[in-house]
Tab-separated table of C-alpha atoms in Angstrom:
chain	number	residue	atom	x	y	z
A	1	ALA	CA	-9.565	14.314	-3.014
A	2	GLN	CA	-6.028	13.062	-2.573
A	3	SER	CA	-3.815	11.736	-5.361
A	4	VAL	CA	-0.231	10.715	-6.079
A	5	ALA	CA	1.735	10.694	-9.309
A	6	GLN	CA	4.875	8.706	-9.988
A	7	PRO	CA	5.898	9.893	-13.435
A	8	GLU	CA	8.467	7.168	-14.173
A	9	ASP	CA	7.457	3.559	-14.724
A	10	GLN	CA	11.078	2.479	-14.439
A	11	VAL	CA	14.352	3.983	-13.263
A	12	ASN	CA	17.681	2.454	-14.222
A	13	VAL	CA	20.842	3.244	-12.318
A	14	ALA	CA	24.309	1.736	-12.030
A	15	GLU	CA	25.410	0.278	-8.723
A	16	GLY	CA	27.223	2.877	-6.635
A	17	ASN	CA	25.507	5.824	-8.326
A	18	PRO	CA	22.921	8.000	-6.583
A	19	LEU	CA	19.277	7.255	-7.280
A	20	THR	CA	16.109	9.330	-7.259
A	21	VAL	CA	12.550	8.065	-7.567
A	22	LYS	CA	10.058	10.870	-8.144
A	23	CYS	CA	6.703	11.478	-6.493
A	24	THR	CA	4.271	14.390	-6.584
A	25	TYR	CA	1.045	14.608	-4.608
A	26	SER	CA	-2.197	16.518	-4.362
A	27	VAL	CA	-4.233	17.016	-1.185
A	28	SER	CA	-6.461	19.806	0.042
A	29	GLY	CA	-5.002	19.868	3.558
A	30	ASN	CA	-1.693	18.940	5.159
A	31	PRO	CA	-0.080	15.874	3.588
A	32	TYR	CA	1.237	12.833	5.375
A	33	LEU	CA	3.599	11.144	2.896
A	34	PHE	CA	4.989	7.617	2.813
A	35	TRP	CA	7.318	5.461	0.753
A	36	TYR	CA	6.986	1.686	0.525
A	37	VAL	CA	9.045	-0.963	-1.264
A	38	GLN	CA	7.809	-4.255	-2.705
A	39	TYR	CA	10.020	-7.207	-3.564
A	40	PRO	CA	8.723	-9.888	-5.989
A	41	ASN	CA	5.637	-11.756	-4.751
A	42	ARG	CA	5.712	-9.964	-1.419
A	43	GLY	CA	3.618	-7.403	0.407
A	44	LEU	CA	4.684	-3.795	0.876
A	45	GLN	CA	7.381	-2.825	3.358
A	46	PHE	CA	7.429	0.629	4.922
A	47	LEU	CA	10.553	2.706	4.175
A	48	LEU	CA	9.962	6.186	5.577
A	49	LYS	CA	7.416	8.918	6.154
A	50	TYR	CA	7.019	12.681	6.365
A	51	ILE	CA	4.546	14.017	8.883
A	52	THR	CA	5.914	17.391	9.937
A	53	GLY	CA	9.219	19.106	10.735
A	54	ASP	CA	12.479	18.654	8.878
A	55	ASN	CA	11.943	18.404	5.121
A	56	LEU	CA	14.595	15.707	4.771
A	57	VAL	CA	13.540	12.434	6.324
A	58	LYS	CA	15.696	9.345	6.688
A	59	GLY	CA	14.440	5.805	6.575
A	60	SER	CA	15.388	2.179	6.263
A	61	TYR	CA	18.245	0.738	4.165
A	62	GLY	CA	19.929	4.143	3.681
A	63	PHE	CA	16.990	5.738	1.873
A	64	GLU	CA	15.911	9.312	2.431
A	65	ALA	CA	13.250	11.570	0.974
A	66	GLU	CA	12.869	15.294	0.591
A	67	PHE	CA	9.544	17.014	1.149
A	68	ASN	CA	9.044	20.120	-0.988
A	69	LYS	CA	5.785	21.891	-0.217
A	70	SER	CA	6.001	24.466	-3.009
A	71	GLN	CA	6.533	21.770	-5.638
A	72	THR	CA	4.215	19.289	-3.880
A	73	SER	CA	6.898	16.637	-4.232
A	74	PHE	CA	8.358	13.900	-2.064
A	75	HIS	CA	11.210	12.322	-4.015
A	76	LEU	CA	12.967	9.219	-2.714
A	77	LYS	CA	16.762	9.266	-2.783
A	78	LYS	CA	19.775	7.173	-1.938
A	79	PRO	CA	23.389	8.333	-2.256
A	80	SER	CA	24.769	5.006	-3.493
A	81	ALA	CA	22.537	2.348	-5.075
A	82	LEU	CA	22.901	-1.380	-4.456
A	83	VAL	CA	21.828	-4.208	-6.755
A	84	SER	CA	19.646	-5.412	-3.875
A	85	ASP	CA	17.681	-2.128	-4.029
A	86	SER	CA	16.085	-3.367	-7.260
A	87	ALA	CA	12.366	-3.537	-6.481
A	88	LEU	CA	9.036	-1.766	-6.979
A	89	TYR	CA	8.628	1.485	-5.060
A	90	PHE	CA	5.353	3.135	-4.115
A	91	CYS	CA	4.675	6.632	-2.882
A	92	ALA	CA	1.513	7.199	-0.839
A	93	VAL	CA	-0.337	10.133	0.706
A	94	ARG	CA	-2.930	10.619	3.382
A	95	GLU	CA	-4.527	13.977	4.058
A	96	GLY	CA	-3.939	14.993	7.662
A	97	THR	CA	-7.517	15.612	8.641
A	98	GLY	CA	-9.295	13.626	5.985
A	99	ARG	CA	-9.602	10.110	4.746
A	100	ARG	CA	-8.047	7.361	6.829
A	101	ALA	CA	-6.774	5.286	3.932
A	102	LEU	CA	-3.560	5.835	2.012
A	103	THR	CA	-3.744	6.719	-1.663
A	104	PHE	CA	-0.921	5.163	-3.678
A	105	GLY	CA	0.878	6.079	-6.854
A	106	SER	CA	1.223	3.648	-9.743
A	107	GLY	CA	4.670	2.532	-8.655
A	108	THR	CA	8.199	2.861	-10.066
A	109	ARG	CA	10.366	-0.114	-10.826
A	110	LEU	CA	13.972	0.509	-9.828
A	111	GLN	CA	16.588	-1.518	-11.652
A	112	VAL	CA	20.151	-1.284	-10.344
A	113	GLN	CA	22.722	-2.703	-12.721
A	114	PRO	CA	25.961	-4.233	-11.431
B	1	ASP	CA	7.314	-8.331	15.348
B	2	VAL	CA	4.098	-6.925	13.940
B	3	LYS	CA	2.139	-9.126	11.651
B	4	VAL	CA	-0.625	-9.014	9.097
B	5	THR	CA	-1.422	-12.479	7.804
B	6	GLN	CA	-3.453	-13.317	4.736
B	7	SER	CA	-4.884	-16.807	4.653
B	8	SER	CA	-3.700	-17.753	1.154
B	9	ARG	CA	-0.755	-16.794	-1.044
B	10	TYR	CA	-2.311	-18.176	-4.234
B	11	LEU	CA	-5.904	-18.971	-5.129
B	12	VAL	CA	-7.518	-20.235	-8.305
B	13	LYS	CA	-11.307	-19.956	-8.524
B	14	ARG	CA	-13.937	-20.426	-11.193
B	15	THR	CA	-16.123	-17.697	-12.630
B	16	GLY	CA	-19.276	-17.272	-10.567
B	17	GLU	CA	-17.855	-18.743	-7.357
B	18	LYS	CA	-18.140	-16.900	-4.062
B	19	VAL	CA	-14.620	-16.207	-2.819
B	20	PHE	CA	-13.460	-15.334	0.687
B	21	LEU	CA	-10.098	-13.703	1.375
B	22	GLU	CA	-9.168	-13.591	5.045
B	23	CYS	CA	-6.824	-11.234	6.863
B	24	VAL	CA	-5.745	-11.242	10.492
B	25	GLN	CA	-3.597	-8.696	12.339
B	26	ASP	CA	-2.017	-9.031	15.746
B	27	MET	CA	-1.333	-5.356	16.500
B	28	ASP	CA	-4.730	-4.375	17.937
B	29	HIS	CA	-5.126	-1.856	15.101
B	30	GLU	CA	-8.417	-0.070	14.623
B	31	ASN	CA	-8.106	0.411	10.851
B	32	MET	CA	-7.980	-2.395	8.318
B	33	PHE	CA	-7.893	-2.100	4.536
B	34	TRP	CA	-8.222	-4.152	1.377
B	35	TYR	CA	-6.399	-3.029	-1.757
B	36	ARG	CA	-5.970	-4.628	-5.139
B	37	GLN	CA	-2.752	-4.242	-7.084
B	38	ASP	CA	-2.578	-4.316	-10.867
B	39	PRO	CA	0.426	-3.500	-13.076
B	40	GLY	CA	0.556	0.163	-13.999
B	41	LEU	CA	-2.335	1.028	-11.700
B	42	GLY	CA	-0.630	0.779	-8.341
B	43	LEU	CA	-2.765	-0.058	-5.324
B	44	ARG	CA	-6.442	0.801	-5.396
B	45	LEU	CA	-8.566	0.828	-2.267
B	46	ILE	CA	-11.532	-1.549	-2.269
B	47	TYR	CA	-12.895	-1.161	1.276
B	48	PHE	CA	-11.706	-0.185	4.685
B	49	SER	CA	-12.924	-0.559	8.230
B	50	TYR	CA	-12.189	1.635	11.230
B	51	ASP	CA	-13.985	-0.455	13.838
B	52	VAL	CA	-15.777	-3.747	14.298
B	53	LYS	CA	-18.846	-3.961	12.051
B	54	MET	CA	-17.961	-0.577	10.503
B	55	LYS	CA	-16.930	-0.255	6.873
B	56	GLU	CA	-16.515	2.336	4.190
B	57	LYS	CA	-16.310	1.968	0.444
B	58	GLY	CA	-13.054	2.736	-1.228
B	59	ASP	CA	-12.436	3.651	-4.841
B	60	ILE	CA	-13.424	0.348	-6.472
B	61	PRO	CA	-15.996	-1.456	-4.270
B	62	GLU	CA	-18.154	-2.875	-7.079
B	63	GLY	CA	-18.320	-6.654	-7.002
B	64	TYR	CA	-16.872	-6.853	-3.483
B	65	SER	CA	-18.135	-6.845	0.074
B	66	VAL	CA	-16.375	-7.047	3.435
B	67	SER	CA	-16.969	-8.337	6.923
B	68	ARG	CA	-15.397	-7.337	10.213
B	69	GLU	CA	-16.910	-9.264	13.100
B	70	LYS	CA	-13.795	-9.133	15.283
B	71	LYS	CA	-11.205	-6.394	15.603
B	72	GLU	CA	-8.333	-8.546	14.392
B	73	ARG	CA	-10.027	-10.038	11.330
B	74	PHE	CA	-11.137	-8.422	8.076
B	75	SER	CA	-12.575	-10.495	5.261
B	76	LEU	CA	-12.982	-9.577	1.611
B	77	ILE	CA	-15.778	-11.332	-0.259
B	78	LEU	CA	-16.157	-11.629	-4.005
B	79	GLU	CA	-19.862	-12.320	-4.342
B	80	SER	CA	-19.599	-13.840	-7.822
B	81	ALA	CA	-16.035	-13.975	-9.067
B	82	SER	CA	-15.302	-12.725	-12.564
B	83	THR	CA	-12.166	-12.884	-14.675
B	84	ASN	CA	-11.608	-9.129	-14.304
B	85	GLN	CA	-11.118	-9.710	-10.592
B	86	THR	CA	-7.935	-11.648	-11.276
B	87	SER	CA	-5.393	-9.615	-9.336
B	88	MET	CA	-3.088	-9.354	-6.331
B	89	TYR	CA	-5.038	-8.512	-3.162
B	90	LEU	CA	-3.295	-6.828	-0.267
B	91	CYS	CA	-4.597	-6.420	3.259
B	92	ALA	CA	-3.241	-3.738	5.585
B	93	SER	CA	-3.823	-2.393	9.068
B	94	SER	CA	-2.970	0.791	10.953
B	95	THR	CA	-3.788	2.685	14.106
B	96	LEU	CA	-6.452	5.375	14.125
B	97	PHE	CA	-3.787	8.070	13.954
B	98	GLY	CA	-3.098	9.403	10.474
B	99	THR	CA	0.573	9.831	11.286
B	100	THR	CA	1.308	6.124	11.535
B	101	GLU	CA	2.227	3.858	8.674
B	102	ALA	CA	0.104	0.956	7.509
B	103	PHE	CA	1.407	-2.604	7.768
B	104	PHE	CA	0.765	-4.985	4.895
B	105	GLY	CA	0.207	-8.683	4.545
B	106	GLN	CA	2.125	-10.750	1.998
B	107	GLY	CA	-0.669	-10.603	-0.556
B	108	THR	CA	-3.012	-13.113	-2.187
B	109	ARG	CA	-2.685	-13.666	-5.902
B	110	LEU	CA	-6.153	-14.599	-7.105
B	111	THR	CA	-6.765	-16.076	-10.527
B	112	VAL	CA	-10.348	-16.425	-11.747
B	113	VAL	CA	-10.751	-18.848	-14.648
């Protein structure tokens, strides 16, 4: 079975400061990992993914994420937060050779204060 | 630009009604999915389909059914709506390859009264 944990319901950060949104996963095979963002009353927008290769992946809007196999983590990061980054962020996993559907975490609300 | 379109943004239905939520994608994707989103629970998979007329149960299929008669269209059916099915419903599609991301519709907020 595949699962994702996002340990923080909410993350608060000041504009201009770096941000990190945490994600840990559990799969029995190789993980395919994804981050999505959701703005109010909208669907999910894809940010970035890790499939294989370099552990640091870069995505949309200046976001990046670091894959750490030993810690089974895939934390989302951004060097300098913007107020417009305030949204709900979801981490998701799919096992490489298993189930076709993504399994999502519970989500982390990011609040960037001016 | 790729698109997944859900037929309604907001729906209000009465307890016991049969409810249809429609989803159409224009990307010729094999996989289509229905999730429900509830605060603190994230997205939970209801059903998915990997081909026309094919379906598999997700994590919370009770009280729901699905229909996929054409590749581009995937319908979620609430056989007899109940108040605990009040939620945000999200449709998504993806290619067969596990390496590709899923694309989501804008969501349908369903209220059952």
